[in-house]
Structures are given as structure tokens and as C-alpha cells.
Coordinates of N, CA and C in Angstrom, one line a residue:
E1470 N 79.9 93.6 103.1 CA 79.7 94.2 101.8 C 78.5 93.5 101.1
D1471 N 77.8 94.3 100.4 CA 76.6 93.7 99.8 C 76.8 93.5 98.3
E1472 N 75.7 93.0 97.6 CA 75.7 92.6 96.2 C 76.0 93.9 95.3
S1473 N 75.7 95.0 95.8 CA 75.9 96.2 95.0 C 77.4 96.5 94.7
V1474 N 78.2 96.0 95.6 CA 79.7 96.2 95.4 C 80.1 95.4 94.1
H1475 N 79.6 94.2 94.0 CA 79.9 93.4 92.8 C 79.4 94.1 91.5
L1476 N 78.2 94.6 91.6 CA 77.6 95.3 90.5 C 78.4 96.6 90.2
D1477 N 78.8 97.3 91.2 CA 79.7 98.5 91.0 C 81.0 98.1 90.3
L1478 N 81.6 97.1 90.8 CA 82.9 96.7 90.2 C 82.7 96.3 88.7
A1479 N 81.6 95.6 88.4 CA 81.3 95.2 87.0 C 81.1 96.4 86.2
K1480 N 80.3 97.4 86.7 CA 80.0 98.6 86.0 C 81.2 99.4 85.7
A1481 N 82.1 99.5 86.7 CA 83.3 100.3 86.6 C 84.2 99.6 85.6
N1482 N 84.3 98.3 85.6 CA 85.2 97.6 84.7 C 84.7 97.8 83.2
L1483 N 83.4 97.7 83.0 CA 82.8 98.0 81.7 C 83.2 99.4 81.2
A1484 N 83.0 100.4 82.1 CA 83.3 101.7 81.7 C 84.8 101.8 81.4
R1485 N 85.6 101.2 82.2 CA 87.1 101.1 82.0 C 87.4 100.6 80.6
M1486 N 86.8 99.4 80.2 CA 87.1 98.8 79.0 C 86.6 99.7 77.8
R1487 N 85.7 100.5 78.0 CA 85.2 101.5 77.0 C 86.1 102.7 76.9
G1488 N 87.0 102.8 77.9 CA 87.9 104.0 77.9 C 87.3 105.2 78.7
S1489 N 86.1 104.9 79.3 CA 85.4 106.0 80.1 C 86.0 106.0 81.5
Y1490 N 87.3 106.4 81.7 CA 88.0 106.3 82.9 C 87.3 107.2 84.0
D1491 N 86.8 108.4 83.7 CA 86.2 109.2 84.7 C 84.9 108.6 85.2
E1492 N 84.1 108.0 84.4 CA 82.9 107.3 84.8 C 83.3 106.1 85.7
A1493 N 84.2 105.3 85.3 CA 84.7 104.2 86.1 C 85.2 104.6 87.5
Q1494 N 85.9 105.7 87.5 CA 86.5 106.3 88.7 C 85.3 106.7 89.7
D1495 N 84.3 107.4 89.1 CA 83.2 107.9 89.9 C 82.5 106.7 90.6
V1496 N 82.3 105.6 89.8 CA 81.6 104.5 90.4 C 82.4 103.9 91.5
L1497 N 83.7 103.8 91.3 CA 84.5 103.2 92.4 C 84.7 104.1 93.6
L1498 N 84.7 105.4 93.4 CA 84.8 106.3 94.5 C 83.5 106.1 95.4
G1499 N 82.4 105.9 94.7 CA 81.1 105.7 95.4 C 81.2 104.4 96.2
T1500 N 81.8 103.4 95.7 CA 82.0 102.1 96.4 C 82.8 102.4 97.6
L1501 N 83.9 103.1 97.5 CA 84.8 103.3 98.6 C 84.2 104.2 99.7
R1502 N 83.2 105.1 99.3 CA 82.5 105.8 100.4 C 81.7 104.9 101.3
R1503 N 81.2 103.8 100.7 CA 80.4 102.9 101.5 C 81.3 101.8 102.1
Y1504 N 82.4 101.4 101.4 CA 83.3 100.4 101.9 C 84.7 100.8 101.7
P1505 N 85.2 101.6 102.6 CA 86.5 102.3 102.5 C 87.7 101.3 102.3
S1506 N 87.5 100.1 102.8 CA 88.6 99.1 102.7 C 88.4 98.1 101.6
N1507 N 87.7 98.4 100.6 CA 87.5 97.4 99.5 C 88.7 97.4 98.6
L1508 N 89.4 96.2 98.7 CA 90.7 96.1 98.0 C 90.5 96.2 96.5
A1509 N 89.5 95.5 96.0 CA 89.3 95.5 94.5 C 89.0 96.9 94.0
A1510 N 88.3 97.7 94.7 CA 88.1 99.1 94.2 C 89.3 99.9 94.2
H1511 N 90.2 99.8 95.3 CA 91.5 100.5 95.3 C 92.3 100.1 94.1
Q1512 N 92.4 98.7 94.0 CA 93.3 98.2 92.9 C 92.8 98.7 91.5
M1513 N 91.5 98.6 91.3 CA 91.0 99.0 90.0 C 91.2 100.5 89.8
L1514 N 91.1 101.3 90.8 CA 91.4 102.8 90.7 C 92.8 103.0 90.3
G1515 N 93.7 102.1 90.8 CA 95.1 102.2 90.4 C 95.3 101.9 89.0
E1516 N 94.6 100.8 88.5 CA 94.7 100.4 87.1 C 94.2 101.4 86.2
I1517 N 93.0 102.0 86.6 CA 92.4 103.1 85.7 C 93.3 104.3 85.6
S1518 N 93.9 104.7 86.8 CA 94.8 105.8 86.8 C 96.0 105.6 85.9
Y1519 N 96.5 104.4 86.0 CA 97.7 103.9 85.2 C 97.3 104.0 83.7
E1520 N 96.2 103.4 83.3 CA 95.8 103.3 81.9 C 95.6 104.7 81.4
A1521 N 95.1 105.6 82.2 CA 94.8 107.0 81.8 C 96.1 107.9 81.8
G1522 N 97.2 107.3 82.2 CA 98.5 108.0 82.2 C 98.6 108.9 83.4
R1523 N 97.8 108.7 84.4 CA 97.8 109.5 85.7 C 98.7 108.7 86.7
Y1524 N 99.9 108.7 86.4 CA 100.8 107.8 87.2 C 101.0 108.2 88.7
P1525 N 101.0 109.5 89.0 CA 101.1 109.8 90.4 C 99.8 109.3 91.2
Q1526 N 98.7 109.4 90.6 CA 97.4 108.9 91.2 C 97.5 107.4 91.3
A1527 N 98.0 106.8 90.3 CA 98.1 105.3 90.3 C 99.0 104.9 91.5
V1528 N 100.1 105.6 91.7 CA 101.0 105.2 92.8 C 100.2 105.3 94.1
E1529 N 99.4 106.4 94.3 CA 98.6 106.5 95.5 C 97.6 105.4 95.7
W1530 N 96.9 105.1 94.6 CA 95.9 104.0 94.8 C 96.5 102.6 95.0
F1531 N 97.6 102.4 94.3 CA 98.3 101.1 94.6 C 98.9 101.0 96.0
E1532 N 99.4 102.1 96.5 CA 99.9 102.2 97.9 C 98.8 101.8 98.9
L1533 N 97.6 102.4 98.6 CA 96.4 102.1 99.5 C 96.0 100.6 99.4
A1534 N 96.1 100.1 98.2 CA 95.7 98.7 98.0 C 96.7 97.8 98.7
L1535 N 98.0 98.2 98.6 CA 99.1 97.4 99.2 C 98.9 97.4 100.7
D1536 N 98.5 98.6 101.3 CA 98.2 98.6 102.7 C 97.2 97.6 103.2
L1537 N 96.2 97.4 102.3 CA 95.1 96.4 102.6 C 95.6 95.0 102.4
D1538 N 96.5 94.8 101.5 CA 97.0 93.4 101.2 C 98.5 93.5 100.9
P1539 N 99.3 93.6 102.0 CA 100.7 93.8 101.9 C 101.5 92.7 101.2
R1540 N 101.0 91.5 101.1 CA 101.7 90.4 100.5 C 101.4 90.2 99.0
N1541 N 100.6 91.1 98.4 CA 100.1 91.0 97.1 C 101.2 91.4 96.1
D1542 N 101.8 90.4 95.5 CA 102.9 90.7 94.5 C 102.5 91.4 93.3
S1543 N 101.3 91.1 92.8 CA 100.7 91.8 91.7 C 100.6 93.3 91.9
I1544 N 100.1 93.7 93.1 CA 100.0 95.1 93.4 C 101.4 95.7 93.6
K1545 N 102.3 95.0 94.2 CA 103.7 95.5 94.3 C 104.3 95.8 93.0
R1546 N 104.1 94.9 92.0 CA 104.7 95.1 90.7 C 104.1 96.3 90.0
R1547 N 102.8 96.5 90.1 CA 102.1 97.6 89.5 C 102.6 98.9 90.2
L1548 N 102.7 98.9 91.5 CA 103.2 100.1 92.2 C 104.6 100.4 91.8
D1549 N 105.5 99.5 91.7 CA 106.9 99.7 91.3 C 106.9 100.3 89.8
D1550 N 106.1 99.7 89.0 CA 106.0 100.2 87.6 C 105.5 101.7 87.5
S1551 N 104.5 101.9 88.3 CA 103.9 103.3 88.4 C 104.9 104.3 88.9
R1552 N 105.7 103.9 89.9 CA 106.7 104.8 90.5 C 107.8 105.1 89.4
L1553 N 108.2 104.0 88.6 CA 109.2 104.3 87.6 C 108.7 105.3 86.6
R1554 N 107.4 105.2 86.2 CA 106.8 106.1 85.2 C 106.8 107.5 85.8
V1555 N 106.5 107.7 87.1 CA 106.5 109.0 87.7 C 107.9 109.6 87.6
A1556 N 108.9 108.7 88.0 CA 110.3 109.2 87.9 C 110.7 109.6 86.5
A1557 N 110.2 108.8 85.5 CA 110.6 109.1 84.1 C 109.9 110.5 83.7
L1558 N 108.7 110.7 84.2 CA 108.1 112.0 83.9 C 108.9 113.2 84.5
S1559 N 109.4 113.0 85.7 CA 110.1 114.1 86.4 C 111.5 114.3 85.8
D1560 N 112.0 113.3 85.0 CA 113.3 113.4 84.4 C 113.2 114.2 83.1
N1561 N 112.0 114.3 82.5 CA 111.9 115.0 81.3 C 111.6 116.5 81.4

């Protein structure tokens, strides 16, 4: 991976903090086209989806991140929480 990945992650995080979730997502998807197994990009896409209330997407991104880092307890917790929110949505 090259320096542009770190710049992409910083740019995406800045967009995320501004609430520009679609912009952040676009940057990260570009990163994943170049580096499909970038853990940080998958994890941040999960966080962005979660913050935007897109819980089914968050589950998918966190599952992909967990595939890359199966022992990551932080990702496991976020995945579990996202799954609970999906279940709550389907109960309503």
C-alpha cells in the first residue's frame, strides 16, 4: 500500500466528521478498488454506515473487516451492535 491510502483515510475521516457520509464512502470505495483487503477502509465504511443509520450495510462492512482480522474484539462488538439494530428495525 502506498502513501495515498493514508491520505484517503484522512480525507474520508474528515468527510465523516463533517457528516458527509456519501463523500467519505466514495473515497473509501476508491481505496478498496486499489487495495481490496485494506482493513481500515472496511472498518471505517462500517462506522460510516452505522452513523448514517444504514445498519444492514454496517453489518456487511463489519463482517468483511472481521474476515480480515478475526480476533478484533472492537469489530466484533460493532458487528454485534449493528446486528441488534437490524433486528430492532425488522421488529417494528
